[in-house]
């Protein structure tokens, strides 16, 4: 099978909600139908975590840095894509995967150290590395825990 056919197959088989859109994007719209891909939100992002994703549409890459909720992406957008910035920025939360070093018996708390909202805690256990737990009520979805994770075990997904 040609690589073009494989690329097309991946495009059409990918999950629709894989991409994390910028904060405050309206949930009531189909983002890819409304966004003109002007890249103004990408240029405005103070931590440069908004990047061109599939099809050139903006998406957030937490492997680069965290979202500071500066609102510059929403302010820069000429389209009517964003909610009022007084509302909750998005419905995404951190999730720790099985590749977490603590699950392998290695003591690591880099995610906890980087979490300003204190949404990540560790449960002590005798003879084992402490295991992480995320308080989803406290998690803002800022992604500050993603880049520091040495095993890449933290993802930010729709709650």
N, CA, C and O of each residue as an XYZ file, in Angstrom:
636
protein
N       0.850     -1.173      0.000
C       0.000      0.000      0.000
C       0.897      1.238      0.000
O       1.905      1.276      0.706
N       0.542      2.222     -0.769
C       1.377      3.417     -0.854
C       1.291      4.229      0.431
O       0.333      4.115      1.195
N       2.315      5.052      0.652
C       2.328      5.869      1.870
C       1.238      6.935      1.843
O       0.781      7.383      2.895
N       0.820      7.344      0.649
C      -0.270      8.327      0.540
C      -1.568      7.702      1.048
O      -2.311      8.330      1.802
N      -1.839      6.461      0.633
C      -3.053      5.785      1.103
C      -3.019      5.558      2.606
O      -4.046      5.679      3.275
N      -1.834      5.226      3.151
C      -1.709      5.038      4.595
C      -1.950      6.349      5.324
O      -2.591      6.355      6.375
N      -1.445      7.470      4.788
C      -1.655      8.773      5.412
C      -3.134      9.143      5.406
O      -3.658      9.641      6.402
N      -3.800      8.900      4.290
C      -5.232      9.193      4.209
C      -6.010      8.346      5.207
O      -6.923      8.835      5.873
N      -5.642      7.080      5.303
C      -6.332      6.191      6.223
C      -6.172      6.693      7.658
O      -7.141      6.703      8.416
N      -4.957      7.111      8.041
C      -4.732      7.640      9.394
C      -5.550      8.903      9.625
O      -6.099      9.102     10.708
N      -5.632      9.759      8.607
C      -6.386     11.004      8.736
C      -7.855     10.712      9.031
O      -8.445     11.329      9.918
N      -8.444      9.777      8.295
C      -9.863      9.510      8.456
C     -10.168      8.606      9.642
O     -11.309      8.559     10.102
N      -9.176      7.895     10.142
C      -9.392      7.022     11.291
C      -9.073      7.694     12.614
O      -9.369      7.140     13.672
N      -8.482      8.869     12.575
C      -8.084      9.492     13.836
C      -9.311      9.949     14.601
O     -10.338     10.295     14.018
N      -9.183      9.942     15.906
C     -10.307     10.343     16.754
C     -10.569     11.832     16.573
O      -9.638     12.633     16.497
N     -11.814     12.184     16.507
C     -12.218     13.559     16.255
C     -11.787     14.497     17.384
O     -11.457     15.653     17.121
N     -11.783     14.031     18.618
C     -11.508     14.901     19.750
C     -10.086     14.772     20.292
O      -9.840     15.119     21.447
N      -9.157     14.286     19.495
C      -7.783     14.139     19.962
C      -7.119     15.476     20.275
O      -6.386     15.587     21.258
N      -7.366     16.476     19.464
C      -6.689     17.759     19.613
C      -7.281     18.557     20.767
O      -8.498     18.605     20.946
N      -6.404     19.181     21.547
C      -6.843     20.121     22.571
C      -6.798     21.501     21.928
O      -5.731     21.980     21.542
N      -7.929     22.118     21.818
C      -8.032     23.453     21.218
C      -7.649     24.505     22.263
O      -7.592     24.198     23.454
N      -7.388     25.734     21.829
C      -7.058     26.798     22.799
C      -8.166     26.973     23.842
O      -9.315     26.599     23.606
N      -7.809     27.543     24.992
C      -8.824     27.737     26.044
C      -9.923     28.697     25.595
O      -9.703     29.586     24.772
N     -11.086     28.495     26.150
C     -12.280     29.292     25.912
C     -12.902     29.107     24.539
O     -13.802     29.868     24.184
N     -12.464     28.130     23.748
C     -13.122     27.863     22.475
C     -14.535     27.370     22.777
O     -14.737     26.517     23.642
N     -15.494     27.911     22.061
C     -16.899     27.553     22.273
C     -17.119     26.068     22.015
O     -16.670     25.530     21.003
N     -17.804     25.421     22.929
C     -18.137     24.011     22.764
C     -19.304     23.829     21.794
O     -19.523     22.737     21.271
N     -20.042     24.899     21.564
C     -21.240     24.810     20.734
C     -20.946     24.878     19.239
O     -21.866     24.761     18.430
N     -19.696     25.062     18.859
C     -19.345     25.151     17.443
C     -18.508     23.952     17.018
O     -17.909     23.270     17.850
N     -18.476     23.709     15.731
C     -17.534     22.738     15.172
C     -16.306     23.565     14.796
O     -16.293     24.258     13.779
N     -15.286     23.478     15.630
C     -14.116     24.344     15.520
C     -13.527     24.363     14.110
O     -13.234     25.433     13.577
N     -13.354     23.202     13.511
C     -12.717     23.152     12.196
C     -13.600     23.732     11.084
O     -13.104     24.016      9.994
N     -14.881     23.909     11.343
C     -15.754     24.567     10.371
C     -15.689     26.088     10.498
O     -15.920     26.804      9.523
N     -15.377     26.578     11.684
C     -15.417     28.015     11.951
C     -14.046     28.704     11.903
O     -13.952     29.872     11.525
N     -12.995     27.989     12.283
C     -11.657     28.574     12.344
C     -11.122     28.805     10.931
O     -11.187     27.908     10.089
N     -10.597     29.996     10.669
C     -10.059     30.333      9.348
C      -8.563     30.041      9.237
O      -7.966     30.261      8.183
N      -7.956     29.549     10.309
C      -6.522     29.226     10.332
C      -5.655     30.454     10.050
O      -4.660     30.378      9.329
N      -6.051     31.577     10.630
C      -5.297     32.825     10.429
C      -4.003     32.857     11.235
O      -3.122     33.670     10.959
N      -3.883     31.985     12.221
C      -2.691     31.838     13.070
C      -2.482     32.976     14.066
O      -1.423     33.051     14.688
N      -3.451     33.849     14.232
C      -3.292     34.949     15.186
C      -3.223     34.442     16.620
O      -2.504     35.013     17.440
N      -3.956     33.381     16.934
C      -3.881     32.816     18.284
C      -2.507     32.182     18.517
O      -1.976     32.232     19.626
N      -1.945     31.594     17.482
C      -0.616     30.990     17.586
C       0.426     32.060     17.880
O       1.272     31.883     18.757
N       0.368     33.162     17.153
C       1.321     34.261     17.350
C       1.152     34.931     18.705
O       2.128     35.396     19.294
N      -0.080     34.983     19.204
C      -0.359     35.700     20.447
C      -0.011     34.908     21.703
O       0.168     35.506     22.765
N       0.090     33.599     21.618
C       0.291     32.750     22.794
C       1.620     33.065     23.477
O       2.684     32.930     22.873
N       1.551     33.483     24.738
C       2.774     33.904     25.439
C       3.718     32.755     25.755
O       4.920     32.979     25.901
N       3.216     31.544     25.863
C       4.098     30.403     26.133
C       4.350     29.569     24.875
O       5.029     28.544     24.932
N       3.805     30.006     23.750
C       4.013     29.368     22.441
C       3.576     27.903     22.403
O       4.176     27.090     21.700
N       2.534     27.574     23.157
C       2.042     26.191     23.167
C       0.953     25.950     22.134
O       0.577     24.803     21.892
N       0.442     27.006     21.523
C      -0.539     26.830     20.461
C       0.249     26.686     19.162
O       1.005     27.572     18.764
N       0.047     25.550     18.523
C       0.799     25.212     17.317
C      -0.170     24.833     16.199
O      -1.356     24.603     16.437
N       0.356     24.774     14.977
C      -0.447     24.275     13.862
C      -0.561     22.769     14.002
O       0.442     22.058     14.055
N      -1.780     22.299     14.061
C      -2.025     20.869     14.164
C      -2.496     20.316     12.837
O      -2.189     20.874     11.784
N      -3.238     19.224     12.880
C      -3.759     18.604     11.664
C      -4.558     19.606     10.847
O      -5.405     20.320     11.383
N      -4.290     19.654      9.573
C      -5.002     20.554      8.678
C      -4.665     22.007      8.880
O      -5.328     22.869      8.304
N      -3.654     22.316      9.680
C      -3.265     23.702      9.946
C      -4.092     24.378     11.018
O      -3.953     25.579     11.249
N      -4.968     23.603     11.686
C      -5.803     24.177     12.737
C      -5.022     24.276     14.036
O      -4.229     23.386     14.344
N      -5.228     25.340     14.806
C      -4.493     25.498     16.061
C      -4.888     24.465     17.105
O      -6.066     24.161     17.294
N      -3.877     23.937     17.775
C      -4.096     23.047     18.902
C      -2.990     23.276     19.913
O      -1.944     23.841     19.592
N      -3.230     22.837     21.125
C      -2.308     23.079     22.230
C      -1.358     21.891     22.365
O      -1.776     20.733     22.347
N      -0.067     22.208     22.501
C       0.956     21.179     22.713
C       1.593     21.414     24.075
O       2.468     22.268     24.217
N       1.159     20.662     25.070
C       1.654     20.830     26.427
C       3.061     20.289     26.625
O       3.650     20.496     27.686
N       3.611     19.604     25.637
C       4.997     19.146     25.743
C       5.960     20.325     25.652
O       7.128     20.212     26.023
N       5.463     21.452     25.157
C       6.285     22.663     25.026
C       6.310     23.430     26.340
O       7.377     23.821     26.812
N       5.150     23.643     26.926
C       5.029     24.447     28.149
C       3.586     24.350     28.639
O       2.820     23.499     28.185
N       3.233     25.216     29.554
C       1.887     25.224     30.131
C       1.076     26.406     29.624
O       1.625     27.350     29.056
N      -0.227     26.348     29.833
C      -1.114     27.466     29.531
C      -1.197     28.339     30.777
O      -1.487     27.850     31.869
N      -0.942     29.620     30.610
C      -1.018     30.554     31.737
C      -2.374     31.251     31.800
O      -2.608     32.090     32.669
N      -3.260     30.899     30.878
C      -4.595     31.500     30.807
C      -4.510     33.019     30.679
O      -5.281     33.754     31.295
N      -3.553     33.472     29.862
C      -3.325     34.907     29.645
C      -4.429     35.552     28.807
O      -4.558     36.776     28.798
N      -5.213     34.759     28.116
C      -6.341     35.186     27.297
C      -5.931     35.833     25.972
O      -6.793     36.301     25.228
N      -4.645     35.867     25.670
C      -4.187     36.516     24.449
C      -4.695     35.816     23.190
O      -4.950     36.477     22.184
N      -4.847     34.486     23.228
C      -5.365     33.766     22.060
C      -6.790     34.212     21.753
O      -7.132     34.469     20.599
N      -7.609     34.302     22.778
C      -9.003     34.725     22.599
C      -9.085     36.174     22.144
O      -9.916     36.521     21.303
N      -8.226     37.017     22.698
C      -8.223     38.434     22.322
C      -7.764     38.649     20.888
O      -8.235     39.573     20.224
N      -6.855     37.814     20.399
C      -6.290     37.986     19.065
C      -7.183     37.458     17.950
O      -7.031     37.860     16.796
N      -8.100     36.576     18.273
C      -8.924     35.902     17.252
C      -9.958     36.859     16.647
O     -10.754     37.451     17.376
N      -9.947     37.011     15.319
C     -10.939     37.890     14.678
C     -12.298     37.204     14.480
O     -13.277     37.871     14.143
N     -12.369     35.912     14.679
C     -13.612     35.163     14.495
C     -14.362     35.068     15.822
O     -13.826     35.439     16.866
N     -15.576     34.582     15.786
C     -16.400     34.416     16.981
C     -16.278     32.972     17.486
O     -17.263     32.235     17.534
N     -15.046     32.581     17.863
C     -14.766     31.204     18.273
C     -14.688     31.015     19.776
O     -14.748     29.886     20.264
N     -14.554     32.103     20.510
C     -14.255     32.000     21.933
C     -15.409     32.468     22.808
O     -16.137     33.404     22.477
N     -15.549     31.767     23.959
C     -16.505     32.154     24.993
C     -15.973     33.390     25.717
O     -14.849     33.831     25.477
N     -16.780     33.926     26.585
C     -16.350     34.993     27.481
C     -15.238     34.428     28.368
O     -15.376     33.334     28.914
N     -14.148     35.165     28.510
C     -13.002     34.655     29.264
C     -13.225     34.675     30.777
O     -12.315     34.336     31.534
N     -14.410     35.065     31.227
C     -14.747     34.970     32.652
C     -15.255     33.570     33.000
O     -15.458     33.252     34.172
N     -15.458     32.747     31.987
C     -15.943     31.391     32.204
C     -14.765     30.423     32.372
O     -13.607     30.819     32.235
N     -15.065     29.166     32.666
C     -14.035     28.133     32.765
C     -13.353     27.999     31.402
O     -14.038     27.896     30.384
N     -12.025     27.997     31.363
C     -11.327     28.002     30.075
C     -11.554     26.764     29.209
O     -11.614     26.880     27.985
N     -11.681     25.596     29.810
C     -11.912     24.378     29.043
C     -12.233     23.219     29.958
O     -12.140     23.325     31.181
N     -12.608     22.125     29.356
C     -12.998     20.932     30.114
C     -11.939     19.837     29.981
O     -12.279     18.662     29.843
N     -10.683     20.206     30.021
C      -9.613     19.215     29.944
C      -8.952     19.074     31.307
O      -8.899     20.018     32.094
N      -8.451     17.874     31.564
C      -7.797     17.556     32.834
C      -6.584     16.684     32.562
O      -6.480     16.043     31.516
N      -5.670     16.670     33.521
C      -4.489     15.815     33.428
C      -4.875     14.376     33.718
O      -5.763     14.104     34.525
N      -4.197     13.468     33.050
C      -4.394     12.031     33.275
C      -3.016     11.387     33.282
O      -2.199     11.643     32.397
N      -2.763     10.553     34.281
C      -1.475      9.880     34.396
C      -1.606      8.474     33.822
O      -2.478      7.703     34.222
N      -0.733      8.161     32.887
C      -0.749      6.859     32.219
C       0.137      5.855     32.956
O       0.888      6.209     33.866
N       0.027      4.608     32.543
C       0.768      3.521     33.181
C       2.283      3.634     33.042
O       3.015      2.973     33.779
N       2.765      4.450     32.122
C       4.213      4.601     31.936
C       4.848      5.503     33.001
O       6.053      5.751     32.959
N       4.051      5.990     33.947
C       4.553      6.815     35.048
C       5.642      6.050     35.802
O       5.484      4.872     36.120
N       6.735      6.735     36.078
C       7.866      6.100     36.753
C       7.491      5.559     38.130
O       8.047      4.551     38.567
N       6.563      6.209     38.813
C       6.136      5.739     40.136
C       5.511      4.348     40.039
O       5.680      3.529     40.942
N       4.789      4.076     38.947
C       4.198      2.756     38.754
C       5.259      1.689     38.482
O       4.999      0.492     38.604
N       6.462      2.144     38.110
C       7.578      1.229     37.867
C       8.455      1.090     39.113
O       9.492      0.428     39.077
N       8.032      1.719     40.216
C       8.773      1.629     41.473
C       9.850      2.683     41.633
O      10.672      2.590     42.544
N       9.860      3.690     40.760
C      10.871      4.749     40.810
C      10.260      5.990     41.459
O       9.178      6.433     41.075
N      10.951      6.536     42.429
C      10.473      7.708     43.149
C      10.631      8.943     42.260
O      11.752      9.347     41.948
N       9.536      9.528     41.862
C       9.536     10.736     41.030
C       8.294     11.534     41.373
O       7.193     10.986     41.432
N       8.466     12.819     41.599
C       7.322     13.685     41.872
C       7.428     14.993     41.099
O       6.986     16.039     41.572
N       8.014     14.927     39.912
C       8.197     16.151     39.123
C       6.863     16.797     38.753
O       6.775     18.022     38.668
N       5.832     15.994     38.535
C       4.526     16.553     38.187
C       3.937     17.339     39.362
O       3.382     18.422     39.179
N       4.062     16.793     40.543
C       3.552     17.462     41.744
C       4.282     18.783     41.970
O       3.664     19.792     42.311
N       5.588     18.769     41.780
C       6.393     19.974     41.998
C       6.031     21.094     41.030
O       6.210     22.268     41.353
N       5.531     20.754     39.861
C       5.209     21.779     38.866
C       3.744     22.209     38.887
O       3.359     23.108     38.139
N       2.936     21.594     39.714
C       1.495     21.872     39.746
C       1.168     22.991     40.739
O       1.137     22.771     41.950
N       0.925     24.193     40.208
C       0.602     25.337     41.067
C      -0.745     25.192     41.768
O      -0.935     25.718     42.864
N      -1.672     24.486     41.143
C      -2.997     24.341     41.756
C      -3.040     23.214     42.789
O      -4.077     22.968     43.404
N      -1.925     22.542     42.972
C      -1.788     21.448     43.941
C      -2.817     20.341     43.703
O      -3.363     19.763     44.643
N      -3.064     20.064     42.428
C      -4.032     19.038     42.064
C      -3.420     17.639     42.081
O      -4.145     16.647     42.021
N      -2.098     17.554     42.161
C      -1.430     16.249     42.159
C      -0.844     15.983     43.539
O      -0.092     16.790     44.087
N      -1.207     14.840     44.076
C      -0.662     14.423     45.365
C      -0.127     12.997     45.214
O      -0.414     12.306     44.237
N       0.641     12.590     46.187
C       1.212     11.245     46.160
C       0.842     10.516     47.437
O       0.929     11.063     48.536
N       0.431      9.275     47.269
C       0.056      8.432     48.391
C       1.253      7.582     48.779
O       1.790      6.831     47.965
N       1.661      7.713     50.036
C       2.790      6.931     50.524
C       2.370      5.491     50.770
O       1.253      5.211     51.204
N       3.296      4.588     50.479
C       3.053      3.161     50.719
C       4.359      2.544     51.199
O       5.431      2.886     50.701
N       4.274      1.667     52.133
C       5.462      1.027     52.692
C       6.117      0.135     51.628
O       5.460     -0.697     51.003
N       7.416      0.329     51.443
C       8.185     -0.494     50.523
C       7.954     -0.218     49.050
O       8.418     -0.985     48.207
N       7.243      0.865     48.713
C       6.974      1.207     47.319
C       7.157      2.705     47.112
O       7.120      3.490     48.059
N       7.351      3.075     45.875
C       7.379      4.497     45.533
C       5.970      5.064     45.720
O       4.990      4.375     45.437
N       5.856      6.305     46.190
C       4.529      6.917     46.327
C       3.843      7.004     44.958
O       4.492      7.281     43.950
N       2.538      6.767     44.932
C       1.785      6.778     43.677
C       0.991      8.072     43.524
O       0.405      8.564     44.488
N       0.975      8.625     42.299
C       0.295      9.903     42.062
C      -1.220      9.761     41.981
O      -1.751      8.737     41.549
N      -1.889     10.811     42.406
C      -3.336     10.910     42.272
C      -3.657     12.332     41.847
O      -3.046     13.284     42.333
N      -4.611     12.475     40.945
C      -5.018     13.800     40.473
C      -6.388     14.136     41.020
O      -7.340     13.371     40.866
N      -6.476     15.289     41.659
C      -7.754     15.818     42.121
C      -8.360     16.563     40.931
O      -7.980     17.700     40.649
N      -9.286     15.935     40.246
C      -9.838     16.528     39.024
C     -10.609     17.819     39.291
O     -10.777     18.640     38.390
N     -11.075     17.999     40.523
C     -11.749     19.260     40.860
C     -10.745     20.412     40.921
O     -11.072     21.540     40.553
N      -9.538     20.134     41.378
C      -8.513     21.169     41.501
C      -7.722     21.372     40.214
O      -7.137     22.435     40.011
N      -7.697     20.370     39.348
C      -6.919     20.447     38.103
C      -7.534     21.475     37.160
O      -8.724     21.411     36.850
N      -6.719     22.416     36.711
C      -7.176     23.452     35.786
C      -6.965     23.061     34.332
O      -7.474     23.720     33.426
N      -6.208     21.978     34.109
C      -5.882     21.580     32.746
C      -4.818     22.445     32.113
O      -4.698     22.487     30.889
N      -4.040     23.139     32.935
C      -3.020     24.063     32.423
C      -1.857     23.350     31.740
O      -1.165     23.940     30.910
N      -1.640     22.083     32.088
C      -0.583     21.311     31.462
C       0.801     21.524     32.026
O       1.776     21.057     31.438
N       0.924     22.220     33.158
C       2.235     22.471     33.750
C       2.955     21.186     34.130
O       4.182     21.170     34.230
N       2.218     20.128     34.339
C       2.791     18.841     34.747
C       3.311     18.018     33.578
O       4.063     17.067     33.792
N       2.936     18.353     32.359
C       3.262     17.521     31.201
C       4.741     17.581     30.827
O       5.403     16.544     30.797
N       5.270     18.761     30.545
C       6.658     18.895     30.074
C       7.687     18.384     31.081
O       8.660     17.757     30.663
N       7.525     18.617     32.385
C       8.537     18.128     33.336
C       8.555     16.615     33.539
O       9.522     16.088     34.090
N       7.521     15.909     33.113
C       7.446     14.459     33.348
C       8.527     13.747     32.531
O       8.493     13.786     31.301
N       9.485     13.099     33.199
C      10.585     12.464     32.472
C      10.174     11.255     31.630
O      10.905     10.864     30.719
N       9.020     10.660     31.921
C       8.593      9.492     31.146
C       7.466      9.812     30.167
O       6.971      8.919     29.480
N       7.057     11.079     30.098
C       5.979     11.457     29.186
C       4.665     10.769     29.518
O       3.876     10.456     28.627
N       4.438     10.537     30.796
C       3.278      9.750     31.237
C       2.011     10.572     31.454
O       0.954     10.004     31.731
N       2.094     11.881     31.336
C       0.920     12.701     31.614
C       0.368     13.262     30.312
O       1.100     13.813     29.489
N      -0.933     13.108     30.147
C      -1.613     13.658     28.991
C      -2.740     14.558     29.493
O      -3.226     14.393     30.612
N      -3.139     15.490     28.674
C      -4.257     16.374     28.983
C      -5.353     16.029     27.999
O      -5.161     16.124     26.787
N      -6.490     15.634     28.513
C      -7.614     15.198     27.683
C      -8.917     15.743     28.229
O      -8.991     16.187     29.375
N      -9.943     15.704     27.396
C     -11.267     16.129     27.806
C     -11.723     15.259     28.967
O     -11.636     14.032     28.928
N     -12.208     15.932     29.996
C     -12.629     15.226     31.213
C     -13.862     14.409     30.991
O     -14.345     13.756     31.916
